[in-house]
Amino acid sequence: VYKRQGIGRSIAFELSTKGALVAVMARRKDKLIELETEIHAKLPKAKIIVYEGDIRKKSSTQKFFEFIIKNWGRLDVFVNNAGVTDSGRFADLSPNQIQNMINTNFNGSVWALYYAIKIFEENREGTIINISSTLATKPYPNASLYASTKSGIHSLIKSLQEDYINHKNIKIINISPGATLTDAFKENNHAVNTQNMVLPEDVADFVTYALNSPDNMQITEFSLRQSGQVFNS
């Protein structure tokens, strides 16, 4: 049985294996400690910082970036992986569900990207990798608000790519996975064909591929669609 894991977890593992100094921010301390423990169990020499913070709060996000600069002195890569989803008809969502998706997927991502790009401008180099969704450009039933929040950040990323197209040392890359086998697909809510889905480590592989792109070109977009039917009828 495939052990489900998040995209962020897979990216943290992948970058750690490449020798990167990795900092991860999340709201749940237990999940952060679990991630840190798992990485060190497989990679005892890995350098990872886990930071308990809330992407929904601008001040928390700002402190995270300040923490990185204080401890490491620089930031080379920022992976924006913020995202929560509550599927269902827009009119059936609760006000709390709506506010949480807006605060996390859109507002949180905006401020995170803002603080990252400020650092990169000061250093005159850096890479932003935004983890989006194919829903940002190809809406699906019962995911209208999630698609809208992802679409808004997708538009911001495309605009930033144009702003920095002439800055060889500042790269902005968008990766849009389709249906990905994570905890978002729970057995009690979805009956899915797991063999047809994108895996979190597939996304992580494309992150490292993008980071190794040559200076004479700009990779701007990867779209990773699932292969075959996902939902059982």
PDB file of N, CA, C and O in Angstrom, residues 92-164:
ATOM      1  N   ASP A  92     -22.376  25.778  -0.853  1.00  0.00           N
ATOM      2  CA  ASP A  92     -22.451  24.856   0.278  1.00  0.00           C
ATOM      3  C   ASP A  92     -21.277  25.004   1.238  1.00  0.00           C
ATOM      4  O   ASP A  92     -21.285  24.400   2.329  1.00  0.00           O
ATOM      5  N   LEU A  93     -20.260  25.755   0.858  1.00  0.00           N
ATOM      6  CA  LEU A  93     -19.107  25.950   1.731  1.00  0.00           C
ATOM      7  C   LEU A  93     -19.494  26.853   2.903  1.00  0.00           C
ATOM      8  O   LEU A  93     -20.301  27.778   2.754  1.00  0.00           O
ATOM      9  N   SER A  94     -18.906  26.607   4.047  1.00  0.00           N
ATOM     10  CA  SER A  94     -19.170  27.465   5.201  1.00  0.00           C
ATOM     11  C   SER A  94     -18.306  28.722   5.097  1.00  0.00           C
ATOM     12  O   SER A  94     -17.264  28.720   4.415  1.00  0.00           O
ATOM     13  N   PRO A  95     -18.699  29.816   5.765  1.00  0.00           N
ATOM     14  CA  PRO A  95     -17.860  31.012   5.776  1.00  0.00           C
ATOM     15  C   PRO A  95     -16.443  30.733   6.260  1.00  0.00           C
ATOM     16  O   PRO A  95     -15.485  31.314   5.737  1.00  0.00           O
ATOM     17  N   ASN A  96     -16.284  29.840   7.239  1.00  0.00           N
ATOM     18  CA  ASN A  96     -14.946  29.503   7.740  1.00  0.00           C
ATOM     19  C   ASN A  96     -14.117  28.795   6.680  1.00  0.00           C
ATOM     20  O   ASN A  96     -12.908  29.049   6.546  1.00  0.00           O
ATOM     21  N   GLN A  97     -14.737  27.892   5.932  1.00  0.00           N
ATOM     22  CA  GLN A  97     -14.029  27.203   4.861  1.00  0.00           C
ATOM     23  C   GLN A  97     -13.583  28.191   3.785  1.00  0.00           C
ATOM     24  O   GLN A  97     -12.449  28.120   3.301  1.00  0.00           O
ATOM     25  N   ILE A  98     -14.458  29.111   3.444  1.00  0.00           N
ATOM     26  CA  ILE A  98     -14.127  30.112   2.425  1.00  0.00           C
ATOM     27  C   ILE A  98     -12.979  30.995   2.885  1.00  0.00           C
ATOM     28  O   ILE A  98     -11.998  31.213   2.166  1.00  0.00           O
ATOM     29  N   GLN A  99     -13.079  31.491   4.120  1.00  0.00           N
ATOM     30  CA  GLN A  99     -12.039  32.387   4.630  1.00  0.00           C
ATOM     31  C   GLN A  99     -10.695  31.674   4.750  1.00  0.00           C
ATOM     32  O   GLN A  99      -9.641  32.251   4.452  1.00  0.00           O
ATOM     33  N   ASN A 100     -10.726  30.412   5.157  1.00  0.00           N
ATOM     34  CA  ASN A 100      -9.483  29.660   5.327  1.00  0.00           C
ATOM     35  C   ASN A 100      -8.775  29.459   3.987  1.00  0.00           C
ATOM     36  O   ASN A 100      -7.545  29.587   3.900  1.00  0.00           O
ATOM     37  N   MET A 101      -9.536  29.136   2.938  1.00  0.00           N
ATOM     38  CA  MET A 101      -8.927  28.957   1.626  1.00  0.00           C
ATOM     39  C   MET A 101      -8.362  30.260   1.086  1.00  0.00           C
ATOM     40  O   MET A 101      -7.272  30.294   0.513  1.00  0.00           O
ATOM     41  N   ILE A 102      -9.086  31.353   1.283  1.00  0.00           N
ATOM     42  CA  ILE A 102      -8.600  32.658   0.803  1.00  0.00           C
ATOM     43  C   ILE A 102      -7.347  33.066   1.568  1.00  0.00           C
ATOM     44  O   ILE A 102      -6.349  33.505   0.978  1.00  0.00           O
ATOM     45  N   ASN A 103      -7.387  32.928   2.890  1.00  0.00           N
ATOM     46  CA  ASN A 103      -6.251  33.345   3.718  1.00  0.00           C
ATOM     47  C   ASN A 103      -5.009  32.499   3.467  1.00  0.00           C
ATOM     48  O   ASN A 103      -3.882  33.000   3.526  1.00  0.00           O
ATOM     49  N   THR A 104      -5.190  31.211   3.195  1.00  0.00           N
ATOM     50  CA  THR A 104      -4.055  30.317   2.982  1.00  0.00           C
ATOM     51  C   THR A 104      -3.559  30.370   1.547  1.00  0.00           C
ATOM     52  O   THR A 104      -2.399  30.693   1.276  1.00  0.00           O
ATOM     53  N   ASN A 105      -4.441  30.045   0.618  1.00  0.00           N
ATOM     54  CA  ASN A 105      -4.035  29.866  -0.773  1.00  0.00           C
ATOM     55  C   ASN A 105      -3.692  31.181  -1.467  1.00  0.00           C
ATOM     56  O   ASN A 105      -2.772  31.211  -2.300  1.00  0.00           O
ATOM     57  N   PHE A 106      -4.426  32.223  -1.142  1.00  0.00           N
ATOM     58  CA  PHE A 106      -4.182  33.492  -1.843  1.00  0.00           C
ATOM     59  C   PHE A 106      -3.412  34.484  -0.980  1.00  0.00           C
ATOM     60  O   PHE A 106      -2.264  34.813  -1.266  1.00  0.00           O
ATOM     61  N   ASN A 107      -4.024  34.958   0.106  1.00  0.00           N
ATOM     62  CA  ASN A 107      -3.363  35.982   0.927  1.00  0.00           C
ATOM     63  C   ASN A 107      -2.006  35.506   1.438  1.00  0.00           C
ATOM     64  O   ASN A 107      -1.004  36.230   1.372  1.00  0.00           O
ATOM     65  N   GLY A 108      -1.960  34.278   1.957  1.00  0.00           N
ATOM     66  CA  GLY A 108      -0.706  33.757   2.493  1.00  0.00           C
ATOM     67  C   GLY A 108       0.366  33.658   1.434  1.00  0.00           C
ATOM     68  O   GLY A 108       1.530  34.008   1.668  1.00  0.00           O
ATOM     69  N   SER A 109      -0.023  33.182   0.244  1.00  0.00           N
ATOM     70  CA  SER A 109       0.939  33.057  -0.847  1.00  0.00           C
ATOM     71  C   SER A 109       1.436  34.419  -1.319  1.00  0.00           C
ATOM     72  O   SER A 109       2.615  34.578  -1.635  1.00  0.00           O
ATOM     73  N   VAL A 110       0.548  35.392  -1.369  1.00  0.00           N
ATOM     74  CA  VAL A 110       0.954  36.736  -1.800  1.00  0.00           C
ATOM     75  C   VAL A 110       2.053  37.285  -0.901  1.00  0.00           C
ATOM     76  O   VAL A 110       3.094  37.762  -1.368  1.00  0.00           O
ATOM     77  N   TRP A 111       1.853  37.204   0.408  1.00  0.00           N
ATOM     78  CA  TRP A 111       2.846  37.763   1.332  1.00  0.00           C
ATOM     79  C   TRP A 111       4.136  36.963   1.335  1.00  0.00           C
ATOM     80  O   TRP A 111       5.237  37.519   1.417  1.00  0.00           O
ATOM     81  N   ALA A 112       4.023  35.646   1.214  1.00  0.00           N
ATOM     82  CA  ALA A 112       5.231  34.816   1.163  1.00  0.00           C
ATOM     83  C   ALA A 112       6.060  35.145  -0.070  1.00  0.00           C
ATOM     84  O   ALA A 112       7.289  35.301   0.003  1.00  0.00           O
ATOM     85  N   LEU A 113       5.403  35.273  -1.199  1.00  0.00           N
ATOM     86  CA  LEU A 113       6.106  35.634  -2.440  1.00  0.00           C
ATOM     87  C   LEU A 113       6.707  37.030  -2.339  1.00  0.00           C
ATOM     88  O   LEU A 113       7.811  37.284  -2.839  1.00  0.00           O
ATOM     89  N   TYR A 114       5.992  37.928  -1.695  1.00  0.00           N
ATOM     90  CA  TYR A 114       6.471  39.300  -1.532  1.00  0.00           C
ATOM     91  C   TYR A 114       7.778  39.330  -0.743  1.00  0.00           C
ATOM     92  O   TYR A 114       8.768  39.948  -1.163  1.00  0.00           O
ATOM     93  N   TYR A 115       7.817  38.648   0.399  1.00  0.00           N
ATOM     94  CA  TYR A 115       9.018  38.679   1.239  1.00  0.00           C
ATOM     95  C   TYR A 115      10.178  37.949   0.569  1.00  0.00           C
ATOM     96  O   TYR A 115      11.336  38.353   0.697  1.00  0.00           O
ATOM     97  N   ALA A 116       9.877  36.874  -0.162  1.00  0.00           N
ATOM     98  CA  ALA A 116      10.937  36.151  -0.866  1.00  0.00           C
ATOM     99  C   ALA A 116      11.546  37.010  -1.964  1.00  0.00           C
ATOM    100  O   ALA A 116      12.776  37.097  -2.091  1.00  0.00           O
ATOM    101  N   ILE A 117      10.711  37.655  -2.756  1.00  0.00           N
ATOM    102  CA  ILE A 117      11.223  38.448  -3.875  1.00  0.00           C
ATOM    103  C   ILE A 117      11.992  39.664  -3.381  1.00  0.00           C
ATOM    104  O   ILE A 117      12.954  40.110  -4.022  1.00  0.00           O
ATOM    105  N   LYS A 118      11.619  40.208  -2.235  1.00  0.00           N
ATOM    106  CA  LYS A 118      12.375  41.327  -1.655  1.00  0.00           C
ATOM    107  C   LYS A 118      13.804  40.891  -1.327  1.00  0.00           C
ATOM    108  O   LYS A 118      14.772  41.625  -1.580  1.00  0.00           O
ATOM    109  N   ILE A 119      13.942  39.698  -0.774  1.00  0.00           N
ATOM    110  CA  ILE A 119      15.268  39.168  -0.457  1.00  0.00           C
ATOM    111  C   ILE A 119      16.065  38.926  -1.733  1.00  0.00           C
ATOM    112  O   ILE A 119      17.246  39.269  -1.829  1.00  0.00           O
ATOM    113  N   PHE A 120      15.414  38.350  -2.744  1.00  0.00           N
ATOM    114  CA  PHE A 120      16.105  38.056  -3.993  1.00  0.00           C
ATOM    115  C   PHE A 120      16.540  39.331  -4.718  1.00  0.00           C
ATOM    116  O   PHE A 120      17.603  39.368  -5.344  1.00  0.00           O
ATOM    117  N   GLU A 121      15.726  40.361  -4.641  1.00  0.00           N
ATOM    118  CA  GLU A 121      16.118  41.632  -5.254  1.00  0.00           C
ATOM    119  C   GLU A 121      17.338  42.221  -4.557  1.00  0.00           C
ATOM    120  O   GLU A 121      18.238  42.750  -5.210  1.00  0.00           O
ATOM    121  N   GLU A 122      17.366  42.123  -3.246  1.00  0.00           N
ATOM    122  CA  GLU A 122      18.499  42.650  -2.489  1.00  0.00           C
ATOM    123  C   GLU A 122      19.776  41.868  -2.816  1.00  0.00           C
ATOM    124  O   GLU A 122      20.858  42.458  -2.959  1.00  0.00           O
ATOM    125  N   ASN A 123      19.642  40.543  -2.956  1.00  0.00           N
ATOM    126  CA  ASN A 123      20.806  39.699  -3.261  1.00  0.00           C
ATOM    127  C   ASN A 123      21.101  39.611  -4.762  1.00  0.00           C
ATOM    128  O   ASN A 123      22.135  39.078  -5.165  1.00  0.00           O
ATOM    129  N   ARG A 124      20.141  40.078  -5.567  1.00  0.00           N
ATOM    130  CA  ARG A 124      20.237  40.026  -7.028  1.00  0.00           C
ATOM    131  C   ARG A 124      20.287  38.600  -7.568  1.00  0.00           C
ATOM    132  O   ARG A 124      20.797  38.370  -8.664  1.00  0.00           O
ATOM    133  N   GLU A 125      19.762  37.661  -6.814  1.00  0.00           N
ATOM    134  CA  GLU A 125      19.655  36.293  -7.294  1.00  0.00           C
ATOM    135  C   GLU A 125      18.701  35.512  -6.400  1.00  0.00           C
ATOM    136  O   GLU A 125      18.470  35.872  -5.240  1.00  0.00           O
ATOM    137  N   GLY A 126      18.153  34.448  -6.966  1.00  0.00           N
ATOM    138  CA  GLY A 126      17.247  33.589  -6.210  1.00  0.00           C
ATOM    139  C   GLY A 126      16.216  32.960  -7.131  1.00  0.00           C
ATOM    140  O   GLY A 126      16.013  33.407  -8.264  1.00  0.00           O
ATOM    141  N   THR A 127      15.587  31.909  -6.638  1.00  0.00           N
ATOM    142  CA  THR A 127      14.595  31.184  -7.434  1.00  0.00           C
ATOM    143  C   THR A 127      13.324  30.983  -6.633  1.00  0.00           C
ATOM    144  O   THR A 127      13.365  30.513  -5.487  1.00  0.00           O
ATOM    145  N   ILE A 128      12.203  31.332  -7.235  1.00  0.00           N
ATOM    146  CA  ILE A 128      10.890  31.042  -6.667  1.00  0.00           C
ATOM    147  C   ILE A 128      10.292  29.880  -7.442  1.00  0.00           C
ATOM    148  O   ILE A 128      10.264  29.896  -8.675  1.00  0.00           O
ATOM    149  N   ILE A 129       9.839  28.869  -6.714  1.00  0.00           N
ATOM    150  CA  ILE A 129       9.095  27.776  -7.326  1.00  0.00           C
ATOM    151  C   ILE A 129       7.721  27.750  -6.690  1.00  0.00           C
ATOM    152  O   ILE A 129       7.579  27.525  -5.491  1.00  0.00           O
ATOM    153  N   ASN A 130       6.721  28.012  -7.500  1.00  0.00           N
ATOM    154  CA  ASN A 130       5.346  28.042  -7.006  1.00  0.00           C
ATOM    155  C   ASN A 130       4.649  26.731  -7.356  1.00  0.00           C
ATOM    156  O   ASN A 130       4.607  26.327  -8.518  1.00  0.00           O
ATOM    157  N   ILE A 131       4.142  26.049  -6.329  1.00  0.00           N
ATOM    158  CA  ILE A 131       3.382  24.822  -6.553  1.00  0.00           C
ATOM    159  C   ILE A 131       1.912  25.204  -6.692  1.00  0.00           C
ATOM    160  O   ILE A 131       1.256  25.581  -5.721  1.00  0.00           O
ATOM    161  N   SER A 132       1.427  25.122  -7.898  1.00  0.00           N
ATOM    162  CA  SER A 132       0.066  25.527  -8.204  1.00  0.00           C
ATOM    163  C   SER A 132      -0.815  24.288  -8.376  1.00  0.00           C
ATOM    164  O   SER A 132      -0.675  23.307  -7.640  1.00  0.00           O
ATOM    165  N   SER A 133      -1.694  24.309  -9.339  1.00  0.00           N
ATOM    166  CA  SER A 133      -2.586  23.189  -9.617  1.00  0.00           C
ATOM    167  C   SER A 133      -3.101  23.350 -11.038  1.00  0.00           C
ATOM    168  O   SER A 133      -3.276  24.472 -11.528  1.00  0.00           O
ATOM    169  N   THR A 134      -3.361  22.222 -11.698  1.00  0.00           N
ATOM    170  CA  THR A 134      -3.948  22.313 -13.035  1.00  0.00           C
ATOM    171  C   THR A 134      -5.336  22.945 -12.977  1.00  0.00           C
ATOM    172  O   THR A 134      -5.842  23.450 -13.976  1.00  0.00           O
ATOM    173  N   LEU A 135      -5.945  22.941 -11.786  1.00  0.00           N
ATOM    174  CA  LEU A 135      -7.258  23.578 -11.629  1.00  0.00           C
ATOM    175  C   LEU A 135      -7.184  25.086 -11.810  1.00  0.00           C
ATOM    176  O   LEU A 135      -8.213  25.738 -12.026  1.00  0.00           O
ATOM    177  N   ALA A 136      -5.984  25.662 -11.715  1.00  0.00           N
ATOM    178  CA  ALA A 136      -5.841  27.101 -11.895  1.00  0.00           C
ATOM    179  C   ALA A 136      -6.206  27.525 -13.303  1.00  0.00           C
ATOM    180  O   ALA A 136      -6.635  28.664 -13.530  1.00  0.00           O
ATOM    181  N   THR A 137      -6.036  26.624 -14.256  1.00  0.00           N
ATOM    182  CA  THR A 137      -6.335  26.951 -15.656  1.00  0.00           C
ATOM    183  C   THR A 137      -7.401  26.042 -16.259  1.00  0.00           C
ATOM    184  O   THR A 137      -7.890  26.314 -17.350  1.00  0.00           O
ATOM    185  N   LYS A 138      -7.744  24.967 -15.569  1.00  0.00           N
ATOM    186  CA  LYS A 138      -8.764  24.038 -16.069  1.00  0.00           C
ATOM    187  C   LYS A 138      -9.707  23.662 -14.921  1.00  0.00           C
ATOM    188  O   LYS A 138      -9.506  22.670 -14.245  1.00  0.00           O
ATOM    189  N   PRO A 139     -10.712  24.497 -14.679  1.00  0.00           N
ATOM    190  CA  PRO A 139     -11.606  24.272 -13.542  1.00  0.00           C
ATOM    191  C   PRO A 139     -12.294  22.906 -13.596  1.00  0.00           C
ATOM    192  O   PRO A 139     -12.496  22.328 -14.661  1.00  0.00           O
ATOM    193  N   TYR A 140     -12.649  22.423 -12.388  1.00  0.00           N
ATOM    194  CA  TYR A 140     -13.288  21.121 -12.241  1.00  0.00           C
ATOM    195  C   TYR A 140     -14.495  21.309 -11.331  1.00  0.00           C
ATOM    196  O   TYR A 140     -14.472  22.156 -10.431  1.00  0.00           O
ATOM    197  N   PRO A 141     -15.568  20.562 -11.527  1.00  0.00           N
ATOM    198  CA  PRO A 141     -16.756  20.732 -10.675  1.00  0.00           C
ATOM    199  C   PRO A 141     -16.440  20.576  -9.198  1.00  0.00           C
ATOM    200  O   PRO A 141     -15.584  19.773  -8.810  1.00  0.00           O
ATOM    201  N   ASN A 142     -17.123  21.366  -8.380  1.00  0.00           N
ATOM    202  CA  ASN A 142     -17.008  21.314  -6.918  1.00  0.00           C
ATOM    203  C   ASN A 142     -15.640  21.735  -6.393  1.00  0.00           C
ATOM    204  O   ASN A 142     -15.225  21.334  -5.303  1.00  0.00           O
ATOM    205  N   ALA A 143     -14.948  22.545  -7.171  1.00  0.00           N
ATOM    206  CA  ALA A 143     -13.657  23.069  -6.711  1.00  0.00           C
ATOM    207  C   ALA A 143     -13.502  24.527  -7.132  1.00  0.00           C
ATOM    208  O   ALA A 143     -12.395  24.989  -7.397  1.00  0.00           O
ATOM    209  N   SER A 144     -14.616  25.237  -7.175  1.00  0.00           N
ATOM    210  CA  SER A 144     -14.608  26.589  -7.744  1.00  0.00           C
ATOM    211  C   SER A 144     -13.749  27.572  -6.954  1.00  0.00           C
ATOM    212  O   SER A 144     -12.952  28.317  -7.534  1.00  0.00           O
ATOM    213  N   LEU A 145     -13.867  27.578  -5.638  1.00  0.00           N
ATOM    214  CA  LEU A 145     -13.102  28.546  -4.855  1.00  0.00           C
ATOM    215  C   LEU A 145     -11.627  28.165  -4.825  1.00  0.00           C
ATOM    216  O   LEU A 145     -10.753  29.030  -4.958  1.00  0.00           O
ATOM    217  N   TYR A 146     -11.335  26.888  -4.641  1.00  0.00           N
ATOM    218  CA  TYR A 146      -9.938  26.440  -4.663  1.00  0.00           C
ATOM    219  C   TYR A 146      -9.292  26.826  -5.990  1.00  0.00           C
ATOM    220  O   TYR A 146      -8.179  27.362  -6.021  1.00  0.00           O
ATOM    221  N   ALA A 147      -9.983  26.567  -7.092  1.00  0.00           N
ATOM    222  CA  ALA A 147      -9.462  26.912  -8.409  1.00  0.00           C
ATOM    223  C   ALA A 147      -9.239  28.414  -8.533  1.00  0.00           C
ATOM    224  O   ALA A 147      -8.236  28.863  -9.109  1.00  0.00           O
ATOM    225  N   SER A 148     -10.144  29.196  -7.962  1.00  0.00           N
ATOM    226  CA  SER A 148     -10.026  30.650  -8.047  1.00  0.00           C
ATOM    227  C   SER A 148      -8.818  31.167  -7.279  1.00  0.00           C
ATOM    228  O   SER A 148      -8.091  32.049  -7.752  1.00  0.00           O
ATOM    229  N   THR A 149      -8.579  30.626  -6.086  1.00  0.00           N
ATOM    230  CA  THR A 149      -7.424  31.074  -5.304  1.00  0.00           C
ATOM    231  C   THR A 149      -6.120  30.688  -5.996  1.00  0.00           C
ATOM    232  O   THR A 149      -5.176  31.474  -6.039  1.00  0.00           O
ATOM    233  N   LYS A 150      -6.069  29.495  -6.556  1.00  0.00           N
ATOM    234  CA  LYS A 150      -4.876  29.057  -7.277  1.00  0.00           C
ATOM    235  C   LYS A 150      -4.697  29.859  -8.570  1.00  0.00           C
ATOM    236  O   LYS A 150      -3.566  30.170  -8.973  1.00  0.00           O
ATOM    237  N   SER A 151      -5.798  30.181  -9.216  1.00  0.00           N
ATOM    238  CA  SER A 151      -5.733  30.970 -10.449  1.00  0.00           C
ATOM    239  C   SER A 151      -5.180  32.362 -10.177  1.00  0.00           C
ATOM    240  O   SER A 151      -4.410  32.914 -10.979  1.00  0.00           O
ATOM    241  N   GLY A 152      -5.567  32.946  -9.041  1.00  0.00           N
ATOM    242  CA  GLY A 152      -5.074  34.279  -8.702  1.00  0.00           C
ATOM    243  C   GLY A 152      -3.570  34.300  -8.520  1.00  0.00           C
ATOM    244  O   GLY A 152      -2.871  35.187  -9.034  1.00  0.00           O
ATOM    245  N   ILE A 153      -3.024  33.310  -7.805  1.00  0.00           N
ATOM    246  CA  ILE A 153      -1.575  33.231  -7.606  1.00  0.00           C
ATOM    247  C   ILE A 153      -0.881  32.869  -8.914  1.00  0.00           C
ATOM    248  O   ILE A 153       0.211  33.371  -9.209  1.00  0.00           O
ATOM    249  N   HIS A 154      -1.513  32.025  -9.720  1.00  0.00           N
ATOM    250  CA  HIS A 154      -0.952  31.669 -11.025  1.00  0.00           C
ATOM    251  C   HIS A 154      -0.772  32.926 -11.877  1.00  0.00           C
ATOM    252  O   HIS A 154       0.256  33.105 -12.545  1.00  0.00           O
ATOM    253  N   SER A 155      -1.758  33.797 -11.843  1.00  0.00           N
ATOM    254  CA  SER A 155      -1.678  35.054 -12.592  1.00  0.00           C
ATOM    255  C   SER A 155      -0.550  35.939 -12.071  1.00  0.00           C
ATOM    256  O   SER A 155       0.185  36.564 -12.845  1.00  0.00           O
ATOM    257  N   LEU A 156      -0.397  36.005 -10.745  1.00  0.00           N
ATOM    258  CA  LEU A 156       0.682  36.788 -10.153  1.00  0.00           C
ATOM    259  C   LEU A 156       2.039  36.243 -10.592  1.00  0.00           C
ATOM    260  O   LEU A 156       2.948  37.003 -10.958  1.00  0.00           O
ATOM    261  N   ILE A 157       2.193  34.928 -10.563  1.00  0.00           N
ATOM    262  CA  ILE A 157       3.451  34.301 -10.961  1.00  0.00           C
ATOM    263  C   ILE A 157       3.767  34.610 -12.420  1.00  0.00           C
ATOM    264  O   ILE A 157       4.914  34.945 -12.770  1.00  0.00           O
ATOM    265  N   LYS A 158       2.779  34.508 -13.298  1.00  0.00           N
ATOM    266  CA  LYS A 158       3.015  34.795 -14.716  1.00  0.00           C
ATOM    267  C   LYS A 158       3.447  36.237 -14.914  1.00  0.00           C
ATOM    268  O   LYS A 158       4.309  36.534 -15.753  1.00  0.00           O
ATOM    269  N   SER A 159       2.865  37.140 -14.147  1.00  0.00           N
ATOM    270  CA  SER A 159       3.248  38.554 -14.244  1.00  0.00           C
ATOM    271  C   SER A 159       4.666  38.776 -13.724  1.00  0.00           C
ATOM    272  O   SER A 159       5.445  39.534 -14.318  1.00  0.00           O
ATOM    273  N   LEU A 160       5.017  38.122 -12.621  1.00  0.00           N
ATOM    274  CA  LEU A 160       6.368  38.245 -12.076  1.00  0.00           C
ATOM    275  C   LEU A 160       7.407  37.686 -13.045  1.00  0.00           C
ATOM    276  O   LEU A 160       8.521  38.218 -13.159  1.00  0.00           O
ATOM    277  N   GLN A 161       7.039  36.637 -13.759  1.00  0.00           N
ATOM    278  CA  GLN A 161       7.959  36.089 -14.759  1.00  0.00           C
ATOM    279  C   GLN A 161       8.301  37.132 -15.819  1.00  0.00           C
ATOM    280  O   GLN A 161       9.449  37.227 -16.267  1.00  0.00           O
ATOM    281  N   GLU A 162       7.319  37.903 -16.198  1.00  0.00           N
ATOM    282  CA  GLU A 162       7.570  38.968 -17.180  1.00  0.00           C
ATOM    283  C   GLU A 162       8.399  40.091 -16.564  1.00  0.00           C
ATOM    284  O   GLU A 162       9.280  40.669 -17.221  1.00  0.00           O
ATOM    285  N   ASP A 163       8.145  40.400 -15.301  1.00  0.00           N
ATOM    286  CA  ASP A 163       8.902  41.460 -14.624  1.00  0.00           C
ATOM    287  C   ASP A 163      10.388  41.129 -14.539  1.00  0.00           C
ATOM    288  O   ASP A 163      11.234  42.030 -14.588  1.00  0.00           O
ATOM    289  N   TYR A 164      10.706  39.842 -14.397  1.00  0.00           N
ATOM    290  CA  TYR A 164      12.091  39.444 -14.162  1.00  0.00           C
ATOM    291  C   TYR A 164      12.693  38.642 -15.318  1.00  0.00           C
ATOM    292  O   TYR A 164      13.723  37.999 -15.146  1.00  0.00           O
TER     293      TYR A 164
END
